[in-house]
PDB file of C-alpha atoms in Angstrom:
ATOM      1  CA  MET Z   1      73.370 -19.208  89.299  1.00 60.00           C
ATOM      2  CA  TYR Z   2      72.405 -16.572  86.743  1.00 62.00           C
ATOM      3  CA  HIS Z   3      69.397 -15.377  88.759  1.00 65.00           C
ATOM      4  CA  LYS Z   4      71.707 -14.207  91.575  1.00 71.00           C
ATOM      5  CA  SER Z   5      73.981 -12.147  89.337  1.00 81.00           C
ATOM      6  CA  PRO Z   6      73.846  -8.291  89.623  1.00 81.00           C
ATOM      7  CA  SER Z   7      72.916  -7.867  85.962  1.00 84.00           C
ATOM      8  CA  TYR Z   8      69.954 -10.214  86.330  1.00 85.00           C
ATOM      9  CA  ARG Z   9      68.735  -8.389  89.445  1.00 85.00           C
ATOM     10  CA  VAL Z  10      68.957  -5.034  87.659  1.00 88.00           C
ATOM     11  CA  PHE Z  11      67.063  -6.466  84.691  1.00 88.00           C
ATOM     12  CA  ASN Z  12      64.430  -8.020  86.959  1.00 88.00           C
ATOM     13  CA  THR Z  13      63.947  -4.759  88.900  1.00 90.00           C
ATOM     14  CA  PHE Z  14      63.666  -2.731  85.687  1.00 92.00           C
ATOM     15  CA  ASN Z  15      61.179  -5.262  84.291  1.00 92.00           C
ATOM     16  CA  THR Z  16      59.038  -5.110  87.434  1.00 92.00           C
ATOM     17  CA  ILE Z  17      58.962  -1.297  87.461  1.00 94.00           C
ATOM     18  CA  LEU Z  18      58.101  -1.191  83.752  1.00 95.00           C
ATOM     19  CA  LEU Z  19      55.219  -3.636  84.149  1.00 93.00           C
ATOM     20  CA  ILE Z  20      53.866  -1.739  87.175  1.00 94.00           C
ATOM     21  CA  VAL Z  21      53.950   1.535  85.200  1.00 95.00           C
ATOM     22  CA  LEU Z  22      52.182  -0.103  82.228  1.00 94.00           C
ATOM     23  CA  ALA Z  23      49.553  -1.587  84.543  1.00 91.00           C
ATOM     24  CA  LEU Z  24      48.926   1.817  86.146  1.00 93.00           C
ATOM     25  CA  LEU Z  25      48.607   3.440  82.716  1.00 92.00           C
ATOM     26  CA  CYS Z  26      45.854   0.920  81.924  1.00 88.00           C
ATOM     27  CA  VAL Z  27      44.044   1.042  85.270  1.00 90.00           C
ATOM     28  CA  ILE Z  28      44.148   4.784  86.120  1.00 92.00           C
ATOM     29  CA  PRO Z  29      42.025   5.980  83.134  1.00 90.00           C
ATOM     30  CA  LEU Z  30      39.388   3.364  83.933  1.00 89.00           C
ATOM     31  CA  LEU Z  31      39.337   4.414  87.615  1.00 90.00           C
ATOM     32  CA  HIS Z  32      38.950   8.055  86.529  1.00 90.00           C
ATOM     33  CA  VAL Z  33      36.006   7.164  84.276  1.00 89.00           C
ATOM     34  CA  LEU Z  34      34.402   5.229  87.153  1.00 90.00           C
ATOM     35  CA  ALA Z  35      34.953   8.139  89.548  1.00 90.00           C
ATOM     36  CA  VAL Z  36      33.404  10.652  87.113  1.00 88.00           C
ATOM     37  CA  SER Z  37      30.396   8.397  86.564  1.00 87.00           C
ATOM     38  CA  LEU Z  38      29.786   8.308  90.335  1.00 88.00           C
ATOM     39  CA  SER Z  39      30.256  12.054  90.916  1.00 87.00           C
ATOM     40  CA  ALA Z  40      27.741  14.880  91.085  1.00 84.00           C
ATOM     41  CA  LYS Z  41      27.034  17.177  88.131  1.00 81.00           C
ATOM     42  CA  ALA Z  42      28.879  20.212  89.523  1.00 83.00           C
ATOM     43  CA  ALA Z  43      32.078  18.296  90.248  1.00 83.00           C
ATOM     44  CA  ALA Z  44      32.094  16.557  86.856  1.00 82.00           C
ATOM     45  CA  ASP Z  45      31.464  19.787  84.920  1.00 82.00           C
ATOM     46  CA  ALA Z  46      34.180  21.577  86.920  1.00 82.00           C
ATOM     47  CA  ASN Z  47      36.732  18.837  86.069  1.00 82.00           C
ATOM     48  CA  ILE Z  48      37.753  18.413  89.715  1.00 84.00           C
ATOM     49  CA  VAL Z  49      37.196  14.633  89.834  1.00 85.00           C
ATOM     50  CA  GLY Z  50      40.357  12.561  90.118  1.00 84.00           C
ATOM     51  CA  LEU Z  51      40.414   8.895  91.058  1.00 86.00           C
ATOM     52  CA  TRP Z  52      37.758   9.201  93.749  1.00 87.00           C
ATOM     53  CA  PRO Z  53      34.079  10.259  93.311  1.00 88.00           C
ATOM     54  CA  VAL Z  54      33.104  13.747  94.480  1.00 86.00           C
ATOM     55  CA  ASP Z  55      29.606  13.985  96.046  1.00 83.00           C
ATOM     56  CA  PHE Z  56      28.831  10.326  95.359  1.00 85.00           C
ATOM     57  CA  THR Z  57      25.655   9.663  93.346  1.00 84.00           C
ATOM     58  CA  LEU Z  58      24.236   6.851  91.202  1.00 85.00           C
ATOM     59  CA  ASP Z  59      22.007   9.130  89.098  1.00 82.00           C
ATOM     60  CA  ALA Z  60      24.052   8.560  85.925  1.00 82.00           C
ATOM     61  CA  TYR Z  61      23.677   4.765  86.239  1.00 84.00           C
ATOM     62  CA  ARG Z  62      19.921   5.111  86.931  1.00 82.00           C
ATOM     63  CA  LYS Z  63      19.579   7.255  83.809  1.00 79.00           C
ATOM     64  CA  THR Z  64      21.729   4.927  81.707  1.00 79.00           C
ATOM     65  CA  THR Z  65      19.943   1.728  82.718  1.00 80.00           C
ATOM     66  CA  SER Z  66      16.552   3.359  82.060  1.00 80.00           C
ATOM     67  CA  ASN Z  67      17.562   4.436  78.537  1.00 81.00           C
ATOM     68  CA  PRO Z  68      15.854   1.922  76.168  1.00 85.00           C
ATOM     69  CA  ILE Z  69      18.180   2.757  73.263  1.00 85.00           C
ATOM     70  CA  PHE Z  70      21.274   2.041  75.357  1.00 84.00           C
ATOM     71  CA  LEU Z  71      19.824  -1.214  76.692  1.00 86.00           C
ATOM     72  CA  ASN Z  72      18.779  -2.296  73.190  1.00 90.00           C
ATOM     73  CA  SER Z  73      22.262  -1.583  71.821  1.00 89.00           C
ATOM     74  CA  MET Z  74      23.776  -3.616  74.659  1.00 88.00           C
ATOM     75  CA  TRP Z  75      21.430  -6.528  73.892  1.00 92.00           C
ATOM     76  CA  ILE Z  76      22.450  -6.377  70.199  1.00 93.00           C
ATOM     77  CA  ALA Z  77      26.116  -6.358  71.250  1.00 91.00           C
ATOM     78  CA  VAL Z  78      25.558  -9.402  73.498  1.00 92.00           C
ATOM     79  CA  GLN Z  79      23.838 -11.294  70.672  1.00 94.00           C
ATOM     80  CA  ARG Z  80      26.576 -10.312  68.240  1.00 93.00           C
ATOM     81  CA  THR Z  81      29.345 -11.366  70.642  1.00 92.00           C
ATOM     82  CA  VAL Z  82      27.799 -14.743  71.510  1.00 94.00           C
ATOM     83  CA  ILE Z  83      26.734 -15.732  67.981  1.00 95.00           C
ATOM     84  CA  GLY Z  84      29.838 -14.302  66.314  1.00 94.00           C
ATOM     85  CA  THR Z  85      32.216 -16.001  68.758  1.00 94.00           C
ATOM     86  CA  LEU Z  86      30.518 -19.404  68.473  1.00 95.00           C
ATOM     87  CA  LEU Z  87      30.449 -19.198  64.669  1.00 95.00           C
ATOM     88  CA  THR Z  88      34.088 -18.100  64.422  1.00 94.00           C
ATOM     89  CA  LEU Z  89      35.233 -20.863  66.783  1.00 93.00           C
ATOM     90  CA  LEU Z  90      33.282 -23.528  64.871  1.00 94.00           C
ATOM     91  CA  LEU Z  91      34.653 -22.467  61.479  1.00 94.00           C
ATOM     92  CA  ALA Z  92      38.224 -22.109  62.788  1.00 92.00           C
ATOM     93  CA  PHE Z  93      37.961 -25.543  64.421  1.00 91.00           C
ATOM     94  CA  LEU Z  94      36.638 -27.236  61.253  1.00 92.00           C
ATOM     95  CA  ALA Z  95      39.119 -25.479  58.937  1.00 92.00           C
ATOM     96  CA  ALA Z  96      42.199 -26.028  61.114  1.00 91.00           C
ATOM     97  CA  TYR Z  97      41.760 -29.805  61.406  1.00 90.00           C
ATOM     98  CA  PRO Z  98      42.304 -30.749  57.721  1.00 90.00           C
ATOM     99  CA  LEU Z  99      44.932 -28.023  57.273  1.00 90.00           C
ATOM    100  CA  SER Z 100      46.966 -29.512  60.140  1.00 88.00           C
ATOM    101  CA  LYS Z 101      47.375 -32.813  58.263  1.00 86.00           C
ATOM    102  CA  GLU Z 102      50.402 -33.804  56.206  1.00 84.00           C
ATOM    103  CA  ASN Z 103      50.325 -33.533  52.413  1.00 80.00           C
ATOM    104  CA  THR Z 104      50.077 -37.316  52.144  1.00 80.00           C
ATOM    105  CA  ALA Z 105      46.831 -37.309  54.148  1.00 80.00           C
ATOM    106  CA  PHE Z 106      45.292 -34.203  52.516  1.00 82.00           C
ATOM    107  CA  ARG Z 107      46.421 -33.548  48.979  1.00 83.00           C
ATOM    108  CA  GLY Z 108      46.228 -29.898  48.051  1.00 82.00           C
ATOM    109  CA  ARG Z 109      46.623 -28.792  51.658  1.00 85.00           C
ATOM    110  CA  ASN Z 110      49.272 -26.211  50.728  1.00 86.00           C
ATOM    111  CA  ILE Z 111      47.011 -24.666  48.075  1.00 89.00           C
ATOM    112  CA  TYR Z 112      44.166 -24.205  50.571  1.00 88.00           C
ATOM    113  CA  ALA Z 113      46.584 -22.880  53.199  1.00 87.00           C
ATOM    114  CA  TRP Z 114      47.953 -20.275  50.774  1.00 89.00           C
ATOM    115  CA  LEU Z 115      44.421 -19.243  49.810  1.00 89.00           C
ATOM    116  CA  PHE Z 116      43.687 -18.594  53.481  1.00 87.00           C
ATOM    117  CA  VAL Z 117      46.889 -16.590  53.928  1.00 85.00           C
ATOM    118  CA  PHE Z 118      46.254 -14.634  50.701  1.00 88.00           C
ATOM    119  CA  THR Z 119      42.893 -13.392  52.010  1.00 86.00           C
ATOM    120  CA  MET Z 120      44.611 -12.253  55.205  1.00 84.00           C
ATOM    121  CA  LEU Z 121      47.230 -10.211  53.330  1.00 83.00           C
ATOM    122  CA  PHE Z 122      45.152  -8.810  50.466  1.00 83.00           C
ATOM    123  CA  ASN Z 123      41.549  -7.656  50.092  1.00 80.00           C
ATOM    124  CA  GLY Z 124      39.471  -5.778  47.562  1.00 80.00           C
ATOM    125  CA  GLY Z 125      39.146  -2.617  49.630  1.00 84.00           C
ATOM    126  CA  LEU Z 126      36.291  -0.924  51.444  1.00 87.00           C
ATOM    127  CA  VAL Z 127      34.212   0.189  48.428  1.00 89.00           C
ATOM    128  CA  PRO Z 128      34.049  -3.228  46.675  1.00 89.00           C
ATOM    129  CA  PHE Z 129      33.347  -4.844  50.059  1.00 89.00           C
ATOM    130  CA  TYR Z 130      30.527  -2.377  50.721  1.00 90.00           C
ATOM    131  CA  MET Z 131      29.051  -3.096  47.260  1.00 91.00           C
ATOM    132  CA  VAL Z 132      29.158  -6.856  47.912  1.00 90.00           C
ATOM    133  CA  ILE Z 133      27.342  -6.402  51.233  1.00 91.00           C
ATOM    134  CA  GLN Z 134      24.741  -4.266  49.433  1.00 90.00           C
ATOM    135  CA  LYS Z 135      24.263  -6.769  46.590  1.00 91.00           C
ATOM    136  CA  ILE Z 136      23.737  -9.776  48.839  1.00 90.00           C
ATOM    137  CA  GLY Z 137      21.114  -7.899  50.875  1.00 88.00           C
ATOM    138  CA  LEU Z 138      22.844  -7.662  54.237  1.00 88.00           C
ATOM    139  CA  MET Z 139      22.454  -3.888  54.653  1.00 90.00           C
ATOM    140  CA  ASP Z 140      20.547  -2.919  57.833  1.00 88.00           C
ATOM    141  CA  ASN Z 141      20.592  -6.587  58.834  1.00 90.00           C
ATOM    142  CA  PHE Z 142      21.905  -7.981  62.132  1.00 91.00           C
ATOM    143  CA  TRP Z 143      23.845 -10.692  60.276  1.00 92.00           C
ATOM    144  CA  VAL Z 144      26.059  -8.098  58.601  1.00 92.00           C
ATOM    145  CA  LEU Z 145      27.737  -7.765  62.006  1.00 92.00           C
ATOM    146  CA  VAL Z 146      28.501 -11.490  62.189  1.00 93.00           C
ATOM    147  CA  LEU Z 147      28.842 -13.170  58.780  1.00 92.00           C
ATOM    148  CA  PRO Z 148      31.523 -11.040  57.001  1.00 90.00           C
ATOM    149  CA  GLY Z 149      34.027 -11.650  59.811  1.00 87.00           C
ATOM    150  CA  ALA Z 150      32.996 -15.203  60.630  1.00 91.00           C
ATOM    151  CA  VAL Z 151      36.131 -16.762  59.113  1.00 90.00           C
ATOM    152  CA  ASN Z 152      39.114 -15.324  60.948  1.00 89.00           C
ATOM    153  CA  VAL Z 153      42.310 -16.539  59.276  1.00 90.00           C
ATOM    154  CA  PHE Z 154      44.568 -15.454  62.149  1.00 89.00           C
ATOM    155  CA  LEU Z 155      42.556 -17.501  64.669  1.00 90.00           C
ATOM    156  CA  THR Z 156      42.448 -20.431  62.221  1.00 91.00           C
ATOM    157  CA  ILE Z 157      46.246 -20.392  62.004  1.00 89.00           C
ATOM    158  CA  LEU Z 158      46.497 -20.343  65.816  1.00 87.00           C
ATOM    159  CA  MET Z 159      44.179 -23.363  66.029  1.00 89.00           C
ATOM    160  CA  LEU Z 160      46.088 -25.121  63.231  1.00 88.00           C
ATOM    161  CA  ASN Z 161      49.342 -24.584  65.093  1.00 85.00           C
ATOM    162  CA  PHE Z 162      47.782 -26.028  68.233  1.00 85.00           C
ATOM    163  CA  PHE Z 163      46.494 -29.123  66.399  1.00 87.00           C
ATOM    164  CA  ARG Z 164      49.985 -29.836  65.081  1.00 86.00           C
ATOM    165  CA  GLY Z 165      51.180 -30.118  68.674  1.00 82.00           C
ATOM    166  CA  VAL Z 166      48.605 -32.790  69.582  1.00 83.00           C
ATOM    167  CA  PRO Z 167      50.330 -36.228  69.801  1.00 83.00           C
ATOM    168  CA  LYS Z 168      49.719 -38.241  66.643  1.00 83.00           C
ATOM    169  CA  GLU Z 169      49.333 -41.389  68.726  1.00 83.00           C
ATOM    170  CA  LEU Z 170      45.963 -40.124  70.019  1.00 83.00           C
ATOM    171  CA  GLU Z 171      44.576 -39.807  66.494  1.00 83.00           C
ATOM    172  CA  GLU Z 172      46.097 -43.123  65.364  1.00 84.00           C
ATOM    173  CA  ALA Z 173      44.524 -44.956  68.318  1.00 86.00           C
ATOM    174  CA  ALA Z 174      41.112 -43.452  67.518  1.00 85.00           C
ATOM    175  CA  LEU Z 175      41.370 -44.377  63.831  1.00 84.00           C
ATOM    176  CA  ILE Z 176      42.439 -47.943  64.702  1.00 85.00           C
ATOM    177  CA  ASP Z 177      39.347 -48.224  66.946  1.00 84.00           C
ATOM    178  CA  GLY Z 178      37.171 -47.324  63.976  1.00 84.00           C
ATOM    179  CA  ALA Z 179      36.535 -43.628  64.581  1.00 84.00           C
ATOM    180  CA  GLY Z 180      36.126 -41.389  61.538  1.00 86.00           C
ATOM    181  CA  HIS Z 181      37.539 -37.910  61.165  1.00 85.00           C
ATOM    182  CA  PHE Z 182      34.490 -36.143  62.680  1.00 86.00           C
ATOM    183  CA  ARG Z 183      34.489 -38.519  65.683  1.00 88.00           C
ATOM    184  CA  THR Z 184      38.241 -38.013  66.088  1.00 87.00           C
ATOM    185  CA  LEU Z 185      37.862 -34.245  65.820  1.00 87.00           C
ATOM    186  CA  PHE Z 186      35.072 -33.872  68.391  1.00 87.00           C
ATOM    187  CA  SER Z 187      35.998 -36.747  70.761  1.00 87.00           C
ATOM    188  CA  ILE Z 188      39.811 -36.517  70.735  1.00 85.00           C
ATOM    189  CA  TYR Z 189      40.874 -33.054  69.552  1.00 87.00           C
ATOM    190  CA  LEU Z 190      38.083 -31.029  71.169  1.00 86.00           C
ATOM    191  CA  PRO Z 191      38.748 -32.065  74.823  1.00 86.00           C
ATOM    192  CA  VAL Z 192      42.505 -31.460  74.571  1.00 84.00           C
ATOM    193  CA  SER Z 193      42.030 -28.130  72.770  1.00 85.00           C
ATOM    194  CA  LEU Z 194      40.238 -26.255  75.565  1.00 84.00           C
ATOM    195  CA  PRO Z 195      43.181 -23.839  76.271  1.00 82.00           C
ATOM    196  CA  ALA Z 196      43.356 -22.898  72.587  1.00 85.00           C
ATOM    197  CA  ILE Z 197      39.567 -22.587  72.320  1.00 88.00           C
ATOM    198  CA  ALA Z 198      39.445 -20.340  75.401  1.00 86.00           C
ATOM    199  CA  THR Z 199      42.174 -18.120  73.931  1.00 84.00           C
ATOM    200  CA  LEU Z 200      40.466 -17.877  70.563  1.00 88.00           C
ATOM    201  CA  ALA Z 201      37.129 -17.200  72.272  1.00 89.00           C
ATOM    202  CA  LEU Z 202      38.671 -14.286  74.189  1.00 86.00           C
ATOM    203  CA  PHE Z 203      40.142 -12.786  70.992  1.00 87.00           C
ATOM    204  CA  SER Z 204      36.829 -13.141  69.163  1.00 91.00           C
ATOM    205  CA  MET Z 205      34.743 -11.777  72.061  1.00 90.00           C
ATOM    206  CA  VAL Z 206      36.909  -8.668  72.425  1.00 87.00           C
ATOM    207  CA  PHE Z 207      36.756  -8.082  68.658  1.00 90.00           C
ATOM    208  CA  HIS Z 208      32.970  -8.356  68.437  1.00 91.00           C
ATOM    209  CA  TRP Z 209      32.300  -6.376  71.619  1.00 88.00           C
ATOM    210  CA  ASN Z 210      34.548  -3.455  70.667  1.00 86.00           C
ATOM    211  CA  SER Z 211      33.886  -3.350  66.918  1.00 88.00           C
ATOM    212  CA  TRP Z 212      32.002  -0.172  65.961  1.00 86.00           C
ATOM    213  CA  PHE Z 213      32.932   0.716  62.372  1.00 88.00           C
ATOM    214  CA  ASP Z 214      30.878  -1.991  60.632  1.00 89.00           C
ATOM    215  CA  GLY Z 215      27.768  -0.996  62.600  1.00 88.00           C
ATOM    216  CA  LEU Z 216      28.233   2.645  61.598  1.00 88.00           C
ATOM    217  CA  LEU Z 217      28.828   1.658  57.962  1.00 90.00           C
ATOM    218  CA  TYR Z 218      26.157  -0.959  57.355  1.00 91.00           C
ATOM    219  CA  ILE Z 219      23.369  -0.160  59.859  1.00 89.00           C
ATOM    220  CA  GLY Z 220      21.248   2.855  58.965  1.00 85.00           C
ATOM    221  CA  ASP Z 221      18.931   3.034  61.971  1.00 84.00           C
ATOM    222  CA  PRO Z 222      20.739   4.306  65.127  1.00 82.00           C
ATOM    223  CA  LYS Z 223      18.271   2.357  67.259  1.00 83.00           C
ATOM    224  CA  ARG Z 224      19.792  -0.878  65.879  1.00 87.00           C
ATOM    225  CA  TYR Z 225      23.421   0.020  66.570  1.00 89.00           C
ATOM    226  CA  PRO Z 226      25.535  -2.398  68.649  1.00 90.00           C
ATOM    227  CA  LEU Z 227      26.882  -0.919  71.885  1.00 86.00           C
ATOM    228  CA  ALA Z 228      30.321   0.081  70.551  1.00 85.00           C
ATOM    229  CA  THR Z 229      28.744   1.970  67.640  1.00 87.00           C
ATOM    230  CA  PHE Z 230      26.239   3.623  69.990  1.00 85.00           C
ATOM    231  CA  LEU Z 231      29.039   4.797  72.295  1.00 81.00           C
ATOM    232  CA  GLN Z 232      31.126   6.010  69.354  1.00 80.00           C
ATOM    233  CA  THR Z 233      28.177   8.065  68.130  1.00 82.00           C
ATOM    234  CA  VAL Z 234      27.475   9.607  71.530  1.00 75.00           C
ATOM    235  CA  ILE Z 235      31.041  10.237  72.662  1.00 71.00           C
ATOM    236  CA  ILE Z 236      33.112  10.866  69.513  1.00 67.00           C
ATOM    237  CA  GLN Z 237      30.491  12.411  67.261  1.00 62.00           C
ATOM    238  CA  ARG Z 238      28.831  14.134  70.266  1.00 59.00           C
ATOM    239  CA  ASP Z 239      25.368  13.186  69.016  1.00 58.00           C
ATOM    240  CA  MET Z 240      23.280  13.357  72.210  1.00 56.00           C
ATOM    241  CA  SER Z 241      19.949  12.706  70.462  1.00 57.00           C
ATOM    242  CA  SER Z 242      20.157   8.968  71.177  1.00 55.00           C
ATOM    243  CA  MET Z 243      20.489   9.525  74.911  1.00 54.00           C
ATOM    244  CA  SER Z 244      16.785  10.370  75.233  1.00 54.00           C
ATOM    245  CA  MET Z 245      17.418  13.105  77.791  1.00 55.00           C
ATOM    246  CA  ASN Z 246      14.955  15.924  78.241  1.00 59.00           C
ATOM    247  CA  PRO Z 247      16.005  19.430  79.408  1.00 57.00           C
ATOM    248  CA  ALA Z 248      14.937  18.665  82.996  1.00 59.00           C
ATOM    249  CA  ASP Z 249      17.296  15.673  83.118  1.00 59.00           C
ATOM    250  CA  LEU Z 250      20.149  17.674  81.614  1.00 58.00           C
ATOM    251  CA  ALA Z 251      19.724  20.252  84.351  1.00 61.00           C
ATOM    252  CA  LEU Z 252      20.204  17.613  87.058  1.00 64.00           C
ATOM    253  CA  ILE Z 253      22.728  15.228  85.498  1.00 70.00           C
ATOM    254  CA  SER Z 254      25.996  16.034  83.761  1.00 75.00           C
ATOM    255  CA  GLN Z 255      26.490  14.644  80.272  1.00 76.00           C
ATOM    256  CA  LYS Z 256      30.013  13.692  81.354  1.00 80.00           C
ATOM    257  CA  THR Z 257      28.732  11.456  84.132  1.00 83.00           C
ATOM    258  CA  VAL Z 258      26.233   9.754  81.808  1.00 81.00           C
ATOM    259  CA  LYS Z 259      28.902   9.175  79.146  1.00 80.00           C
ATOM    260  CA  SER Z 260      31.301   7.829  81.785  1.00 84.00           C
ATOM    261  CA  ALA Z 261      28.614   5.500  83.141  1.00 84.00           C
ATOM    262  CA  GLN Z 262      27.923   4.182  79.643  1.00 80.00           C
ATOM    263  CA  ILE Z 263      31.644   3.655  78.976  1.00 84.00           C
ATOM    264  CA  PHE Z 264      32.109   1.765  82.238  1.00 85.00           C
ATOM    265  CA  ILE Z 265      29.011  -0.403  81.731  1.00 84.00           C
ATOM    266  CA  GLY Z 266      30.199  -1.118  78.183  1.00 82.00           C
ATOM    267  CA  ALA Z 267      33.630  -2.259  79.388  1.00 83.00           C
ATOM    268  CA  LEU Z 268      32.285  -4.244  82.355  1.00 84.00           C
ATOM    269  CA  PRO Z 269      31.428  -7.550  80.550  1.00 83.00           C
ATOM    270  CA  ILE Z 270      34.956  -7.941  79.148  1.00 81.00           C
ATOM    271  CA  LEU Z 271      36.448  -7.036  82.566  1.00 82.00           C
ATOM    272  CA  ILE Z 272      34.337  -9.788  84.148  1.00 83.00           C
ATOM    273  CA  VAL Z 273      35.051 -12.473  81.531  1.00 80.00           C
ATOM    274  CA  TYR Z 274      38.786 -11.835  81.094  1.00 77.00           C
ATOM    275  CA  PRO Z 275      40.021 -13.148  84.500  1.00 77.00           C
ATOM    276  CA  PHE Z 276      38.232 -16.470  83.936  1.00 76.00           C
ATOM    277  CA  LEU Z 277      39.909 -16.993  80.529  1.00 72.00           C
ATOM    278  CA  GLN Z 278      43.275 -15.435  81.398  1.00 71.00           C
ATOM    279  CA  LYS Z 279      44.641 -18.678  82.901  1.00 70.00           C
ATOM    280  CA  PHE Z 280      44.268 -20.342  79.470  1.00 70.00           C
ATOM    281  CA  PHE Z 281      45.663 -17.385  77.577  1.00 66.00           C
ATOM    282  CA  VAL Z 282      49.421 -17.990  77.593  1.00 62.00           C
ATOM    283  CA  LYS Z 283      49.150 -21.779  77.371  1.00 62.00           C
ATOM    284  CA  GLY Z 284      46.688 -21.660  74.482  1.00 57.00           C
ATOM    285  CA  LEU Z 285      48.669 -19.057  72.587  1.00 57.00           C
ATOM    286  CA  VAL Z 286      52.119 -20.670  72.633  1.00 54.00           C
ATOM    287  CA  MET Z 287      51.254 -24.358  72.701  1.00 54.00           C
ATOM    288  CA  GLY Z 288      52.337 -25.964  69.439  1.00 52.00           C
ATOM    289  CA  SER Z 289      54.797 -23.189  68.642  1.00 51.00           C
ATOM    290  CA  VAL Z 290      57.826 -25.213  69.809  1.00 50.00           C
ATOM    291  CA  LYS Z 291      58.844 -28.063  67.494  1.00 50.00           C
ATOM    292  CA  GLU Z 292      60.966 -30.967  68.636  1.00 48.00           C
TER     293      GLU Z 292
END
């Protein structure tokens, strides 16, 4: 019984301690940000807030939720995340199905597969990409946040790998009953692919929600920034002009508490969605990776 051996117990104990430490390293900064956002101005400015709010107040959240620029950037981020995720899933689903077939069923499959992989390994660089975006008229357009990254080769490969693990008998039975490829894809493959779809949806949602560089590069008007770009501008570049705070507000509310409130509100949607998709995560990621 290997699990009763001393070496296994030492390994298991070390593993448990390591995972607890890693979990604390992830959770403690978020708790500190939450505590600062709920603390009074004097405590936040004096840097005496730890993991618990000092002189509890919700003023920073009232100010943040009444800021029209912040709310507009959050709405743009929600639209980007929903539309971008649905589009990426649809394209990955449609591309992975033919690529999962054997060469006898889809001649030229290897050529298309290598073309996909080539685009993942090599690209023209930032300047040519920027010029292409400019030439096709996507500058200062919402769709520049969605269309350039719509085809995600890594997610397509994950879906392809999952399709290869689906029993061939299911597809053969559908084809014998007269179903075409589209009917087979949406009636047979789609229901059994929910773990993989949930995993890919989580990857795509996190990418779109946290992506800030493309908004900074392609969107000229700060009022049309997605949330991640808005937060990057306020926190990293320290540009407080978009916070719409007058001197009277600054005298009552600390900038630190407002920034912390915006960071926590920005992270909240992913924190809410993740537990619901986490149960599919491991199954969807590794299914199809083991070949018999």
